[in-house]
Every structure is written in structure tokens, then in C-alpha cells.
Coordinates of C-alpha atoms in Angstrom, one line a residue:
M1 CA 14.1 15.1 -7.0
S2 CA 10.4 14.1 -7.1
L3 CA 11.3 11.3 -9.4
V4 CA 13.8 10.0 -6.8
Y5 CA 11.2 10.3 -4.0
G6 CA 8.7 8.3 -6.1
L7 CA 11.4 5.7 -6.8
L8 CA 12.0 5.2 -3.1
A9 CA 8.3 5.0 -2.3
G10 CA 7.6 2.5 -5.0
L11 CA 10.5 0.4 -4.0
A12 CA 9.4 0.5 -0.3
F13 CA 5.9 -0.5 -1.2
G14 CA 7.0 -3.4 -3.4
L15 CA 9.2 -4.8 -0.7
T16 CA 6.8 -4.5 2.2
T17 CA 3.2 -3.7 1.0
H18 CA 1.7 -1.8 3.9
T19 CA 4.5 -0.1 5.9
G20 CA 6.4 1.0 2.8
A21 CA 3.4 2.9 1.5
F22 CA 3.7 5.3 4.4
I23 CA 7.1 6.7 3.3
G24 CA 5.6 8.8 0.5
L25 CA 3.8 11.4 2.8
P26 CA 6.9 12.7 4.6
L27 CA 8.8 12.7 1.3
L28 CA 6.3 14.9 -0.5
V29 CA 5.5 17.1 2.5
L30 CA 8.9 17.7 4.0
C31 CA 11.1 17.3 0.9
A32 CA 8.8 18.5 -2.0
G33 CA 7.0 21.2 0.1
M34 CA 3.4 19.9 -0.5
Q35 CA 0.5 20.2 1.9
P36 CA -0.7 16.9 3.4
Q37 CA -4.1 17.1 1.8
A38 CA -2.6 18.0 -1.6
A39 CA -0.1 15.1 -1.3
L40 CA -2.7 12.4 -0.6
P41 CA -4.3 12.1 -4.1
V42 CA -0.8 12.0 -5.6
L43 CA 0.1 9.2 -3.3
L44 CA -3.1 7.4 -4.0
L45 CA -2.6 7.6 -7.8
A46 CA 1.0 6.2 -7.4
L47 CA -0.3 3.5 -5.1
A48 CA -3.0 2.5 -7.5
L49 CA -0.5 2.1 -10.4
C50 CA 2.0 0.2 -8.2
S51 CA -0.7 -2.1 -7.0
A52 CA -1.9 -2.7 -10.6
V53 CA 1.7 -3.7 -11.5
A54 CA 1.8 -6.3 -8.7
A55 CA -1.8 -7.4 -9.4
G56 CA -0.9 -8.0 -13.0
D57 CA 1.8 -10.4 -11.8
A58 CA -0.7 -12.1 -9.7
V59 CA -3.2 -12.5 -12.5
R60 CA -0.5 -13.8 -14.8
A61 CA 0.4 -16.5 -12.3
R62 CA -3.3 -17.2 -11.6
Q63 CA -2.8 -16.1 -8.0
C64 CA -5.7 -13.7 -8.0
D65 CA -9.4 -14.5 -7.1
A66 CA -11.5 -12.0 -9.0
R67 CA -14.6 -12.7 -6.9
R68 CA -12.6 -12.0 -3.7
A69 CA -11.2 -8.8 -5.2
L70 CA -14.6 -7.6 -6.2
H71 CA -16.0 -8.2 -2.7
L72 CA -13.1 -6.1 -1.3
A73 CA -13.6 -3.3 -3.8
A74 CA -17.4 -3.2 -3.5
A75 CA -17.1 -2.2 0.2
G76 CA -13.9 -0.2 -0.3
V77 CA -15.2 2.3 -2.8
P78 CA -18.1 3.8 -0.8
V79 CA -16.0 3.9 2.4
T80 CA -13.1 5.6 0.7
L81 CA -15.4 8.3 -0.8
A82 CA -16.9 9.0 2.6
V83 CA -13.5 9.1 4.4
S84 CA -11.9 11.2 1.7
A85 CA -14.5 13.9 2.1
L86 CA -13.8 13.9 5.9
V87 CA -10.0 13.9 5.5
Q88 CA -9.9 16.9 3.2
W89 CA -11.7 19.0 5.9
L90 CA -9.3 17.9 8.7
P91 CA -6.6 20.3 9.9
A92 CA -3.2 19.3 8.6
A93 CA -1.8 18.7 12.0
I94 CA -4.6 16.3 13.0
L95 CA -4.3 14.4 9.7
V96 CA -0.5 14.1 10.1
T97 CA -0.9 12.9 13.7
I98 CA -3.4 10.1 12.6
V99 CA -1.2 9.0 9.8
A100 CA 2.0 9.1 11.9
T101 CA 0.5 7.1 14.7
A102 CA -0.6 4.3 12.3
A103 CA 2.7 4.4 10.4
C104 CA 4.9 4.2 13.5
A105 CA 2.8 1.2 14.8
S106 CA 3.1 -0.5 11.4
A107 CA 6.9 0.1 11.2
M108 CA 7.5 -1.3 14.7
A109 CA 5.4 -4.4 13.8
L110 CA 7.4 -4.8 10.6
W111 CA 10.6 -4.6 12.5
R112 CA 9.4 -7.2 15.1
L113 CA 8.3 -9.6 12.4
A114 CA 11.0 -9.1 9.9
G115 CA 13.2 -11.9 11.2
T116 CA 10.4 -14.4 11.4
S117 CA 7.8 -13.6 8.7
R118 CA 8.2 -15.2 5.3
G119 CA 5.1 -13.6 4.0
H120 CA 4.8 -12.6 0.4
T121 CA 5.3 -9.1 -0.8
P122 CA 4.0 -7.5 -4.0
A123 CA 7.5 -7.8 -5.6
A124 CA 7.6 -11.5 -4.8
L125 CA 4.5 -12.2 -6.9
W126 CA 6.6 -11.7 -10.0
R127 CA 8.7 -14.8 -9.2
G128 CA 5.8 -16.6 -7.6
E129 CA 4.6 -20.1 -8.5
T130 CA 2.0 -20.3 -11.2
R131 CA -1.1 -22.1 -10.1
S132 CA -2.7 -24.8 -12.3
F133 CA -5.9 -23.9 -14.2
A134 CA -7.8 -26.5 -12.1
A135 CA -6.6 -24.9 -8.8
A136 CA -7.4 -21.4 -10.1
A137 CA -10.9 -22.5 -11.2
A138 CA -11.8 -24.2 -8.0
E139 CA -14.6 -22.4 -6.1
A140 CA -13.6 -21.0 -2.8
D141 CA -16.2 -21.1 0.0
Y142 CA -15.9 -18.0 2.1
P143 CA -18.3 -15.6 3.8
G144 CA -18.8 -12.5 1.7
A145 CA -19.5 -10.4 4.9
A146 CA -15.9 -10.9 6.1
L147 CA -14.5 -9.7 2.8
L148 CA -16.8 -6.7 2.8
A149 CA -15.4 -5.8 6.2
A150 CA -11.9 -6.2 4.9
G151 CA -12.8 -4.0 2.0
A152 CA -14.0 -1.3 4.3
V153 CA -10.6 -1.4 6.0
I154 CA -9.0 -0.9 2.6
G155 CA -11.2 2.0 1.8
A156 CA -10.6 3.8 5.1
A157 CA -6.9 3.3 5.2
L158 CA -6.5 4.4 1.6
A159 CA -8.5 7.6 2.0
A160 CA -6.9 8.6 5.3
A161 CA -3.3 7.5 4.9
A162 CA -2.7 6.4 1.2
A163 CA -1.8 3.0 2.6
P164 CA -3.7 -0.3 1.8
G165 CA -4.4 -1.4 5.4
A166 CA -2.8 -4.7 4.6
A167 CA -2.3 -5.8 8.2
G168 CA -6.0 -5.6 9.0
V169 CA -7.1 -7.0 5.7
R170 CA -4.8 -10.0 5.9
A171 CA -6.0 -10.7 9.5
L172 CA -9.6 -10.7 8.4
Q173 CA -9.0 -12.8 5.4
R174 CA -7.0 -15.4 7.4
R175 CA -9.6 -15.6 10.1
F176 CA -12.8 -15.7 8.1
A177 CA -11.9 -16.3 4.5
P178 CA -8.6 -18.1 4.3
A179 CA -6.8 -18.8 1.0
D180 CA -3.2 -19.4 -0.1
E181 CA -1.2 -16.4 0.9
P182 CA -0.3 -15.3 -2.7
V183 CA -4.0 -15.5 -3.6
E184 CA -4.9 -13.3 -0.6
L185 CA -2.2 -10.8 -1.5
G186 CA -3.0 -10.8 -5.3
S187 CA -6.7 -10.3 -4.7
M188 CA -6.1 -7.5 -2.2
L189 CA -3.7 -5.7 -4.6
L190 CA -6.3 -5.8 -7.4
A191 CA -8.9 -4.3 -5.0
V192 CA -6.4 -1.7 -3.8
A193 CA -5.7 -0.7 -7.3
L194 CA -9.4 -0.2 -8.1
V195 CA -10.3 1.6 -4.8
A196 CA -7.1 3.8 -4.8
L197 CA -7.9 5.0 -8.3
V198 CA -11.4 6.1 -7.3
A199 CA -10.1 7.7 -4.1
A200 CA -7.3 9.5 -6.1
G201 CA -9.8 11.0 -8.6
F202 CA -12.2 12.1 -5.8
Q203 CA -9.5 13.7 -3.7
F204 CA -7.9 15.5 -6.7
V205 CA -11.3 17.3 -7.0
L206 CA -11.4 18.2 -3.3
A207 CA -7.7 18.8 -2.4
P208 CA -5.6 21.9 -2.9
A209 CA -3.9 22.0 -6.3
A210 CA -0.6 20.1 -6.4
P211 CA 2.2 21.1 -8.7
G212 CA 1.7 19.1 -11.9
Y213 CA 5.3 18.4 -12.7
V214 CA 6.0 17.3 -9.1
S215 CA 3.0 15.0 -9.1
G216 CA 3.8 13.5 -12.5
L217 CA 7.4 12.8 -11.7
Y218 CA 6.6 11.3 -8.4
V219 CA 4.0 8.9 -9.9
L220 CA 6.4 7.9 -12.7
G221 CA 9.2 7.3 -10.1
A222 CA 6.9 5.2 -7.9
V223 CA 5.9 2.9 -10.8
A224 CA 9.5 2.5 -11.8
G225 CA 10.4 1.8 -8.1
A226 CA 7.7 -0.9 -7.9
G227 CA 9.1 -2.5 -11.0
F228 CA 12.6 -2.3 -9.7
A229 CA 11.5 -4.0 -6.4
R230 CA 10.7 -7.1 -8.4
R231 CA 14.4 -7.3 -9.5
V232 CA 15.9 -6.8 -6.0
E233 CA 13.5 -8.9 -4.0
R234 CA 15.0 -12.0 -2.5
E235 CA 13.8 -14.0 0.4
R236 CA 17.2 -14.0 2.1
W237 CA 17.2 -10.2 1.9
R238 CA 13.7 -9.6 3.2
P239 CA 14.5 -9.2 6.9
W240 CA 17.3 -6.6 6.2
L241 CA 15.2 -4.7 3.7
A242 CA 12.2 -4.7 5.9
R243 CA 14.1 -3.4 8.9
A244 CA 15.7 -0.6 6.7
I245 CA 12.3 0.4 5.4
A246 CA 10.8 0.3 8.9
C247 CA 13.6 2.7 10.1
G248 CA 13.0 5.0 7.2
V249 CA 9.3 5.2 7.9
L250 CA 9.8 5.8 11.6
V251 CA 12.3 8.6 11.0
G252 CA 10.2 10.2 8.3
M253 CA 7.0 10.1 10.3
L254 CA 8.6 11.4 13.5
A255 CA 10.1 14.3 11.5
L256 CA 6.6 15.0 9.9
L257 CA 5.0 14.9 13.3
G258 CA 7.6 17.3 14.7
A259 CA 6.9 19.7 11.8
A260 CA 3.2 19.5 12.6
V261 CA 3.7 20.1 16.3
A262 CA 5.9 23.1 15.5
G263 CA 3.2 24.6 13.2
W264 CA 5.3 24.4 10.1
L265 CA 2.6 22.7 8.0

């Protein structure tokens, strides 16, 4: 069943980016019986690989700014290490409450915007337009401090919730360092892949041991799900898929929060 859980999580991430990444925690904790702190590094490793798949599509289409991604990763790595150390010492109930609050807010925002937003998703990069070499080589003028702040958001969100913090990152990029939306997304995904890989390695050292076969099957399923998302992603289906994923995240997180309140974790 861990393979199926990973498939669902990878599919949800590929179709929504931020909100879909939250679905993994209730699946591993409630369905696979893992502790929240033990589940986080597994989720981070899966997220790193799924982000790398999408970032590869962005690089192929020349929709990724390496300098932008390095700015994001440079701030994200130290922040994610610091927050990871803190998260592993938090009581499970407090950690679940923090993640559930952020996830429910993200799911409600996704539901509200699903009918109007035409934003890109990781899966959409596979069919995205390929930029010309001239456009890809053009120097973008943007303040590095804004991207460092966005990178800090990535690092904190990854360490605490195994989610990329895409809403905050996109808001900072659009306000202070605007670029074409596919370039913003592709650059962010490359940074997320790098930072999540570092966070996963660090948290695997600190976290309680997770069952190896469960972790391996989940990660394998997540990568397969992210690949499958590229096949099913269509612009006309986005509102319905986004609302279905938002509902799934809300139900999963409310169930996880109830388990925490009841002292079952």
C-alpha cells in the first residue's frame, strides 16, 4: 500500500505544487503507521525527486534560471538545517498542529482560486513552451535579497512540513523579482529539489528510524505519480483536479489533527 500512497502524493504534488505536497503526511502517519518526525525525511526525499523530475522538464524547455535557483537554494539550505533540528525536538502533537494549520489554509486558498487561476503546475512544464536561446540567455535584473528571502521560506516550509512554501515564494518573486511564470516555477523547483535533498539527509540522521521497505516503496510511488501527473494534466481539468486535491488535503489533515488531539500519535 505504501506504493499507492506515494503514487497519490506524487500525483497531487504534480498537479498543484504546494497544497498537494501536504497529502503525504496523513497518508504515512494514519495509513502506514509512521510517527510524524519519522515520516518527514521520507516525504522530503520523495519531494526532492519529484521536484527534480519537474525541474528537468523546465531545464529541457529552457524555462529555468540557474542563477535564480542558486539564490533560492543558498538561503534555503541553512534555514532548513536549523528548522530541521528544531522540528525533530517538537512534540508530535505540536508538529501536526502546525502542519495541519498551514495545510488547511493552503487547501482553502486552492479551492478558492481553482476556478480562476491558470497558473502553471509542475506537470504542466512537460508540455510547456520551449524558450528561445536568446530569451534564455538574457540577463534578468532582480534584487538578490528578495530571492534570498524567498529561499528562506522554502527552507523553513520544507523542514517543518515537507512542502515547498510555493505560495509565499511565488508572492515574493512576483513582487520583487518578476519573471515569466514558467521560469519562476522551474527555478523554484530546482531549488526545492536541492534544499529538500539536504533536509532529507539531515532529518534521516535525527529522526526515529522509519521502516525501509515502507519508505522505499513510498518514494518510488511518488516519483511514478509525479511522472503520471504529466500525462493527465490538462488546463481544462485543472479546476476539478485542484478542488479534489484540496478536499483530500482537508480531510486528511483534519483526521490527522483529530488523532493528535486524541493522543493517538
